[in-house]
Coordinates of C-alpha atoms in Angstrom, one line a residue:
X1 CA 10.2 31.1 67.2
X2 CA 12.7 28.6 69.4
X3 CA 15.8 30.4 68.8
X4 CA 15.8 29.6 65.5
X5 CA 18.0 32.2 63.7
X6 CA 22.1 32.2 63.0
X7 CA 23.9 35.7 63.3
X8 CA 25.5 36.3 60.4
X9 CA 28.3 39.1 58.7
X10 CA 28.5 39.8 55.1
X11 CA 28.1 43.3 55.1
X12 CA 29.4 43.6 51.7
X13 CA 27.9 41.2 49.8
X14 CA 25.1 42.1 51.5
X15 CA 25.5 46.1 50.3
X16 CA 25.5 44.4 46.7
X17 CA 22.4 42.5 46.9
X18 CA 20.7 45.7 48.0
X19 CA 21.9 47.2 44.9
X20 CA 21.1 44.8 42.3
X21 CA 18.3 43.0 41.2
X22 CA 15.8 41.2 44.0
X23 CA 16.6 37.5 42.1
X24 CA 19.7 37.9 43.9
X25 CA 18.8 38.4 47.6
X26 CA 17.1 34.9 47.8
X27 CA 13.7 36.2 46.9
X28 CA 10.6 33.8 46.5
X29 CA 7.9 34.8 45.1
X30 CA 3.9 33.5 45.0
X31 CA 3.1 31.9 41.7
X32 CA 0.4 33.9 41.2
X33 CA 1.6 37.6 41.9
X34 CA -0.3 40.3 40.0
X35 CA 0.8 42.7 37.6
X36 CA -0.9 46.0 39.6
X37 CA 1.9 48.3 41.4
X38 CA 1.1 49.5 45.0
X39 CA 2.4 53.2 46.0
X40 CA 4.2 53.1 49.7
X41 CA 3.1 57.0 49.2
X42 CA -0.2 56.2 48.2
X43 CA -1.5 53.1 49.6
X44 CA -4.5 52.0 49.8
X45 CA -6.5 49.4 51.5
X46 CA -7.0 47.8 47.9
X47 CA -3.6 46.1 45.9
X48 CA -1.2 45.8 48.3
X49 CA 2.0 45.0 47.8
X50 CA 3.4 43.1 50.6
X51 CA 7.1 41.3 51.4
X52 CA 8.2 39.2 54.0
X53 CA 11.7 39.8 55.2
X54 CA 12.5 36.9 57.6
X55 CA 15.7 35.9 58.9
X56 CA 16.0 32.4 57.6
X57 CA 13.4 30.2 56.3
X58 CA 14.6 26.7 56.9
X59 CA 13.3 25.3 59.9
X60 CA 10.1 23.5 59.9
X61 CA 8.5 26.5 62.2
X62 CA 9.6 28.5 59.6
X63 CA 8.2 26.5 56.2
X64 CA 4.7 26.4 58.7
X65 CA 4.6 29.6 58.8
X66 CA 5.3 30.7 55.1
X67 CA 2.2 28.2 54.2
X68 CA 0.0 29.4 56.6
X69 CA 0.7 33.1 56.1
X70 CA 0.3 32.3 52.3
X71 CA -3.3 30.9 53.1
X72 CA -4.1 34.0 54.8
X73 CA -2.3 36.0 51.6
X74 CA -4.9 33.9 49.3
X75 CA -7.9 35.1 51.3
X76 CA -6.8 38.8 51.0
X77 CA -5.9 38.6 47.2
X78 CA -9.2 37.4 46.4
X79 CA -11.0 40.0 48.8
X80 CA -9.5 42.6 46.4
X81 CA -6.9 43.6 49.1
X82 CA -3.1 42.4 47.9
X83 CA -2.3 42.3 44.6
X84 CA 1.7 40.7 45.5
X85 CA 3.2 39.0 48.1
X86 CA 7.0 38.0 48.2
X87 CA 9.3 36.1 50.9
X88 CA 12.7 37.8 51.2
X89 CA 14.8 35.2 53.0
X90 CA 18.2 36.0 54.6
X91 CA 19.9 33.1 55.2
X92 CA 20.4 33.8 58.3
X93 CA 22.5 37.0 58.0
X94 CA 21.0 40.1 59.7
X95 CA 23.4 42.3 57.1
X96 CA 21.5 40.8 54.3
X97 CA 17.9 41.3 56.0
X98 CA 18.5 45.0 56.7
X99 CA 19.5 45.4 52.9
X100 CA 16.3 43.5 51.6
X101 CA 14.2 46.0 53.2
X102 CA 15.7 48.8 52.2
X103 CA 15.7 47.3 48.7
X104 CA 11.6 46.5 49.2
X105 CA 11.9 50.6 50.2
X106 CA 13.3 51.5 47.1
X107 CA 11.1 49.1 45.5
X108 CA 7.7 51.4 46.8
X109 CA 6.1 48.2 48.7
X110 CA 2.9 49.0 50.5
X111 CA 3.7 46.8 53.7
X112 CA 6.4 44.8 55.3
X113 CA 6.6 41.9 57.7
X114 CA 9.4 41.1 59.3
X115 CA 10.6 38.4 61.4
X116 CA 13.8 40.2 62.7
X117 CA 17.5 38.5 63.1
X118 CA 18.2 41.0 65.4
X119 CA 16.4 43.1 68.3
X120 CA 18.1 46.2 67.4
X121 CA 20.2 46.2 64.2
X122 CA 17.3 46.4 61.8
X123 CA 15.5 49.4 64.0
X124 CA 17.0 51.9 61.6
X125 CA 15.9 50.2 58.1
X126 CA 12.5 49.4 59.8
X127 CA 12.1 53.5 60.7
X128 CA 13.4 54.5 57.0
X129 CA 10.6 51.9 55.9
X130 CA 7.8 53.4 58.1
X131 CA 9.2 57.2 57.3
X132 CA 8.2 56.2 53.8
X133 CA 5.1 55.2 54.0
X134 CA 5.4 51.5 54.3
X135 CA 2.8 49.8 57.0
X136 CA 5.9 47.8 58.7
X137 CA 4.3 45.2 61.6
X138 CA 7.1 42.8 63.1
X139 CA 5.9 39.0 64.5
X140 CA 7.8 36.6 66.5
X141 CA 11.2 37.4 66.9
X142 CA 10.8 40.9 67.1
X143 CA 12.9 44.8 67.1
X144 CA 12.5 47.0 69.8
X145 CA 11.5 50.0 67.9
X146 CA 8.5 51.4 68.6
X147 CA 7.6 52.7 65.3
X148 CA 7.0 49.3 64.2
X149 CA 3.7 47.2 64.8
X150 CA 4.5 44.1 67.2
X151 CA 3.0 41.1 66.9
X152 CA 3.9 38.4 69.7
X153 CA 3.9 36.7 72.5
X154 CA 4.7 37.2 76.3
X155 CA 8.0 35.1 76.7
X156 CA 8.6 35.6 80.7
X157 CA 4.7 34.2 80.7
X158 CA 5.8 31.3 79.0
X159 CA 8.7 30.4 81.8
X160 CA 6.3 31.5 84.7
X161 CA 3.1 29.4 83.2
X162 CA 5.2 26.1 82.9
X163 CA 7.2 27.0 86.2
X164 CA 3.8 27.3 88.0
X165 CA 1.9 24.4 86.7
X166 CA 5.1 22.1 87.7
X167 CA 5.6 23.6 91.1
X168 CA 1.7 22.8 91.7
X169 CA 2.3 19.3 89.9
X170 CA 4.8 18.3 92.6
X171 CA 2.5 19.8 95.8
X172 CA 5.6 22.8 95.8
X173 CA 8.4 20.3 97.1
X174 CA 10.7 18.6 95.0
X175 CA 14.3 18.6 93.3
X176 CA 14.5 19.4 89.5
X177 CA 16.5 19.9 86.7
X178 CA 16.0 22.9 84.5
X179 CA 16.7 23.0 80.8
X180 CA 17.2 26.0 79.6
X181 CA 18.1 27.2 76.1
X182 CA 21.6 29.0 75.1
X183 CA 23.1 31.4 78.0
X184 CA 22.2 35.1 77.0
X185 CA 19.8 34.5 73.9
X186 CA 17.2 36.7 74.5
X187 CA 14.2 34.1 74.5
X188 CA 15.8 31.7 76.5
X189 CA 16.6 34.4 79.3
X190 CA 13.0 35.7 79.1
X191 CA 11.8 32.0 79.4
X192 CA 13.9 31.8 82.8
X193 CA 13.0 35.1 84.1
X194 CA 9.7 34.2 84.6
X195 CA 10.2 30.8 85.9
X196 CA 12.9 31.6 88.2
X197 CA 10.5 34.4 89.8
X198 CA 8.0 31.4 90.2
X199 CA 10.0 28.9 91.9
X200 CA 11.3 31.4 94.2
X201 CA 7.8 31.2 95.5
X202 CA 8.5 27.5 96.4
X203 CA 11.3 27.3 98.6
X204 CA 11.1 23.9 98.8
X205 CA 11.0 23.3 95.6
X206 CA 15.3 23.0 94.7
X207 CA 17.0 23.5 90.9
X208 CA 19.7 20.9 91.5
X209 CA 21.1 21.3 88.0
X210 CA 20.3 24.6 85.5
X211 CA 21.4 22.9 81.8
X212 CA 21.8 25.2 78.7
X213 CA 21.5 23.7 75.5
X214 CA 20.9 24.8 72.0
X215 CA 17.0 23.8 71.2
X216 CA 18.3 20.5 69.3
X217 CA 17.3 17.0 70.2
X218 CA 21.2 15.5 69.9
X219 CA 22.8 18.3 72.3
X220 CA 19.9 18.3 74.3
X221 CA 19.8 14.7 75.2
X222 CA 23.5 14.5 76.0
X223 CA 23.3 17.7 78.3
X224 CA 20.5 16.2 80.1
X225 CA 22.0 12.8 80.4
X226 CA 25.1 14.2 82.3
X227 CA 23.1 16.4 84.4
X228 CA 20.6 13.5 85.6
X229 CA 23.6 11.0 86.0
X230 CA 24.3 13.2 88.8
X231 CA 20.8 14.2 90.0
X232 CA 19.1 10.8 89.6
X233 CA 16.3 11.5 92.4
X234 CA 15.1 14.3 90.3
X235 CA 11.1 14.7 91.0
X236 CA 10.7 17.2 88.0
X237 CA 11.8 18.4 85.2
X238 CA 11.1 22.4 83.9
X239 CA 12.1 22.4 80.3
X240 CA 11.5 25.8 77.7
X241 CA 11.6 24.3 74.5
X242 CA 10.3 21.0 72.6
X243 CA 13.2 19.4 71.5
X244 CA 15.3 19.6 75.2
X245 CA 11.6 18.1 76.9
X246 CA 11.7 15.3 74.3
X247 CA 15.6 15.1 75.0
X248 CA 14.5 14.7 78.9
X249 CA 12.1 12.2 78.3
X250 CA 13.8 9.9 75.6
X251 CA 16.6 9.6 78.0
X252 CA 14.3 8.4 80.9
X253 CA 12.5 6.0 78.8
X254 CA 16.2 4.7 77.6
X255 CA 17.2 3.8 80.7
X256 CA 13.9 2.6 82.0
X257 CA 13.8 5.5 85.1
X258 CA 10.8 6.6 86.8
X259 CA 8.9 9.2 84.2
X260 CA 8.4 12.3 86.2
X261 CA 6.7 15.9 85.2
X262 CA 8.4 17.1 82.2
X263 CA 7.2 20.7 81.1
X264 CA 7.2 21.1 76.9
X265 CA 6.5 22.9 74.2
X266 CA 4.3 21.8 70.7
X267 CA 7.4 19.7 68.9
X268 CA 5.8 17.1 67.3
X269 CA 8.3 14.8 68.3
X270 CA 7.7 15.8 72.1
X271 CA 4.1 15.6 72.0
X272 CA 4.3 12.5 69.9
X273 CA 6.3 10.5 73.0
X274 CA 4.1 12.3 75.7
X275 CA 1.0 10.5 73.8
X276 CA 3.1 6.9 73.7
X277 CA 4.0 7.3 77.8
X278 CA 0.4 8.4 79.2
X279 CA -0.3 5.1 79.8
X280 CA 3.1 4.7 82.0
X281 CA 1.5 7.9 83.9
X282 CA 3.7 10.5 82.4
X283 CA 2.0 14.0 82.7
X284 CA 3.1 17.1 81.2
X285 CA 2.0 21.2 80.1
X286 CA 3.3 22.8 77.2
X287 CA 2.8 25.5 75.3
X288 CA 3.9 27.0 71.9
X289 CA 4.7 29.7 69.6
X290 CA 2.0 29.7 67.3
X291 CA 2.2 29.9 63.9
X292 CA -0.5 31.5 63.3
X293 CA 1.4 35.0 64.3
X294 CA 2.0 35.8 61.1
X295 CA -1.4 35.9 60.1
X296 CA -2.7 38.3 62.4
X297 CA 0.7 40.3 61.6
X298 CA -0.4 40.3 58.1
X299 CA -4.3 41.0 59.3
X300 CA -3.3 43.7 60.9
X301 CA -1.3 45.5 58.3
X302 CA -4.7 45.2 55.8
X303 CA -6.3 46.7 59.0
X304 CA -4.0 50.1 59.7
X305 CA -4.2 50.7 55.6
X306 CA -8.4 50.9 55.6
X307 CA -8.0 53.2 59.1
X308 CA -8.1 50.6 62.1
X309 CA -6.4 52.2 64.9
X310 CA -4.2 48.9 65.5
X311 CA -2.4 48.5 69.0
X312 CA 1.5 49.2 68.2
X313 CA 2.0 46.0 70.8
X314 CA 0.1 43.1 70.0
X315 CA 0.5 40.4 72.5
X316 CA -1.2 37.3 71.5
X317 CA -2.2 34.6 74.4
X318 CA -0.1 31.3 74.9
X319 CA -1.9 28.3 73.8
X320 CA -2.1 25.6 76.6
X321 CA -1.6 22.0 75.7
X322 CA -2.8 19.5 78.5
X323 CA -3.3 15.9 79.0
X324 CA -6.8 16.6 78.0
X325 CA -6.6 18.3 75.1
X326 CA -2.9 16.8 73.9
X327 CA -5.0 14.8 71.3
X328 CA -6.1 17.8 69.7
X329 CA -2.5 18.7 68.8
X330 CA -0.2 16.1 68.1
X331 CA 0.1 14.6 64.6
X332 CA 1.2 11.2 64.2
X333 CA 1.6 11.4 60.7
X334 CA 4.1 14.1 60.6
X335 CA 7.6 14.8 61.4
X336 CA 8.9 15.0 65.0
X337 CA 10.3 18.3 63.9
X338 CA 6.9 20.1 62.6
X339 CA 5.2 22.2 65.3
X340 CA 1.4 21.4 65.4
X341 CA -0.9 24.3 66.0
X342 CA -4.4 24.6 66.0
X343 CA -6.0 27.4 64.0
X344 CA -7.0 31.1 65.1
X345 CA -10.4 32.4 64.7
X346 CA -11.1 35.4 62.4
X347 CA -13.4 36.5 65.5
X348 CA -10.0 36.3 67.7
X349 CA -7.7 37.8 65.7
X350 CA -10.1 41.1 64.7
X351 CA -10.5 41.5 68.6
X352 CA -6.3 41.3 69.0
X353 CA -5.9 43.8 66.3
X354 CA -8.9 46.3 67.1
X355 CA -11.2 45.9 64.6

């Protein structure tokens, strides 16, 4: 996940939903959930009762993943192995997450996924959950307790891979312009860690401007604009997130300006324009955070109920999205905001979660 969640405060609304009825914290439910009740204090690997407490469920990345995890949910129901599965969304509002699962607590699920709104203010709901009994495995955005199952990927890999394959793109000489997400969110940090520990390797390789943007196409294209006014001899660009590389690029198709290495990420609307300017002999890498993260977060709950000794950290490899293989991953025929991913193998995910 991009940066995708808003901080919120409503501690005491948020106390109230905790105390009331679920209807009331936002809650959606499958259309098909079963009648059968699973026991945190009993569990089995049969019935389960899973939720899904995630931050906000708005963004496209986020309505991907709630389809695709429910696929995965479908699978297990029918194998006999969850009975119920529920979305608790919190509108963005970390107050209101941390009371959904202590409501899901009180309400004896059997496991709980969370996408967390915070790296440390849920840690002490999450440990109440896992003191009772409840299989707890966090994906994507995740806490740092570690009591919890982990489930993601390795974010200063994702600045150093992109860093590395533009340094070598541009024989390790060049000026660029990086575009960076928010100054101190956590991912966007990560993200610049490791691809400032590359380019150090390249000392002739110079950041002429260092942008921070939120990961939206409107902010992102006006940031860039005003950096490359300045820096117009630019011989790269490193960019961490779809929306600023499709930002980058619109703006040097606009003005008709040499296309030079632009690093991305799997936004539809970025890989969609990288497709339209190959011919102009615009290159670019990208990567992306899958998807498909929720379904081995899920897998690997089922997994620690029938006995698998599951890895508390789970780190799952980066895809790689190349001039070769871009084909394989954009979709015309969605929106530019979707985030096209190609599917994980059962084979893959039993080996990531130790079966």
């Amino acid at each position: 996940m991009n940066v995708r969640s808003v901080r919120g405060g409503v501690a005491a609304a948020a106390a109230l939903c905790a105390l009331t009825a679920l209807s009331a914290c936002d809650v959606q439910s499958d259309s098909a959930a079963a009648s059968g009740t699973g026991s945190a204090s009993a569990a089995t690997a049969k019935d389960l009762k899973v939720g899904w407490s995630t931050i906000y469920l708005t963004p496209s990345w986020m309505q991907q993943t709630l389809k695709m995890l429910q696929s995965d949910v479908d699978k297990l129901k029918s194998a006999g192995k969850v009975s119920q599965f529920k979305t608790f969304n919190a509108n963005g509002d970390t107050s209101q997450q941390i009371a959904q699962i202590r409501a899901m607590i009180q309400q004896k699920y059997d496991v709980i996924l969370v996408d967390a709104g915070s790296s440390t203010a849920l840690n002490p709901a999450l440990e109440q959950a896992v003191n009772a009994g409840i299989t707890v495995v966090a994906f994507d955005s995740l806490p740092t307790s570690t009591k919890v199952i982990r489930v993601g990927t390795d974010q200063k890999a994702w600045g150093s891979m992109m860093a590395t394959w533009l340094a070598k793109k541009l024989g390790g000489k060049g000026d660029i312009i990086a575009m960076n997400g928010p100054a101190g969110v956590a991912v966007s940090e990560d993200r610049w860690s490791g691809a400032e520990a590359v380019f150090k390797k390249y000392p002739d390789i110079k950041i002429v401007s260092n942008v921070h943007s939120e990961y939206n196409l409107a902010p992102a294209a006006q940031a860039f604009a005003s950096a490359y006014s300045a820096h117009p001899g630019i011989q790269g660009v490193f960019s961490q997130g779809g929306a600023l590389s499709a930002a980058a690029l619109q703006t040097l198709v606009k003005q008709d300006k040499k296309l030079v290495p632009i690093t991305g990420e799997n936004y539809n609307g970025f890989l969609k324009q990288w497709q339209a300017q190959e011919k102009n002999g615009f290159s670019s890498y990208a990567t992306a955070q899958p998807n498909y993260l929720a379904v081995i977060a899920v897998e690997a709950a089922v997994a620690k109920r029938e006995g698998v000794a599951v890895p508390q950290d789970i780190t799952v490899p980066l895809p790689e999205i190349t001039d070769a293989n871009l084909s394989q991953y954009v979709k015309t025929d969605q929106p530019d905001d979707s985030y096209p991913i190609n599917d994980i193998a059962q084979s893959e995910i039993d080996k990531l979660i130790g079966k």
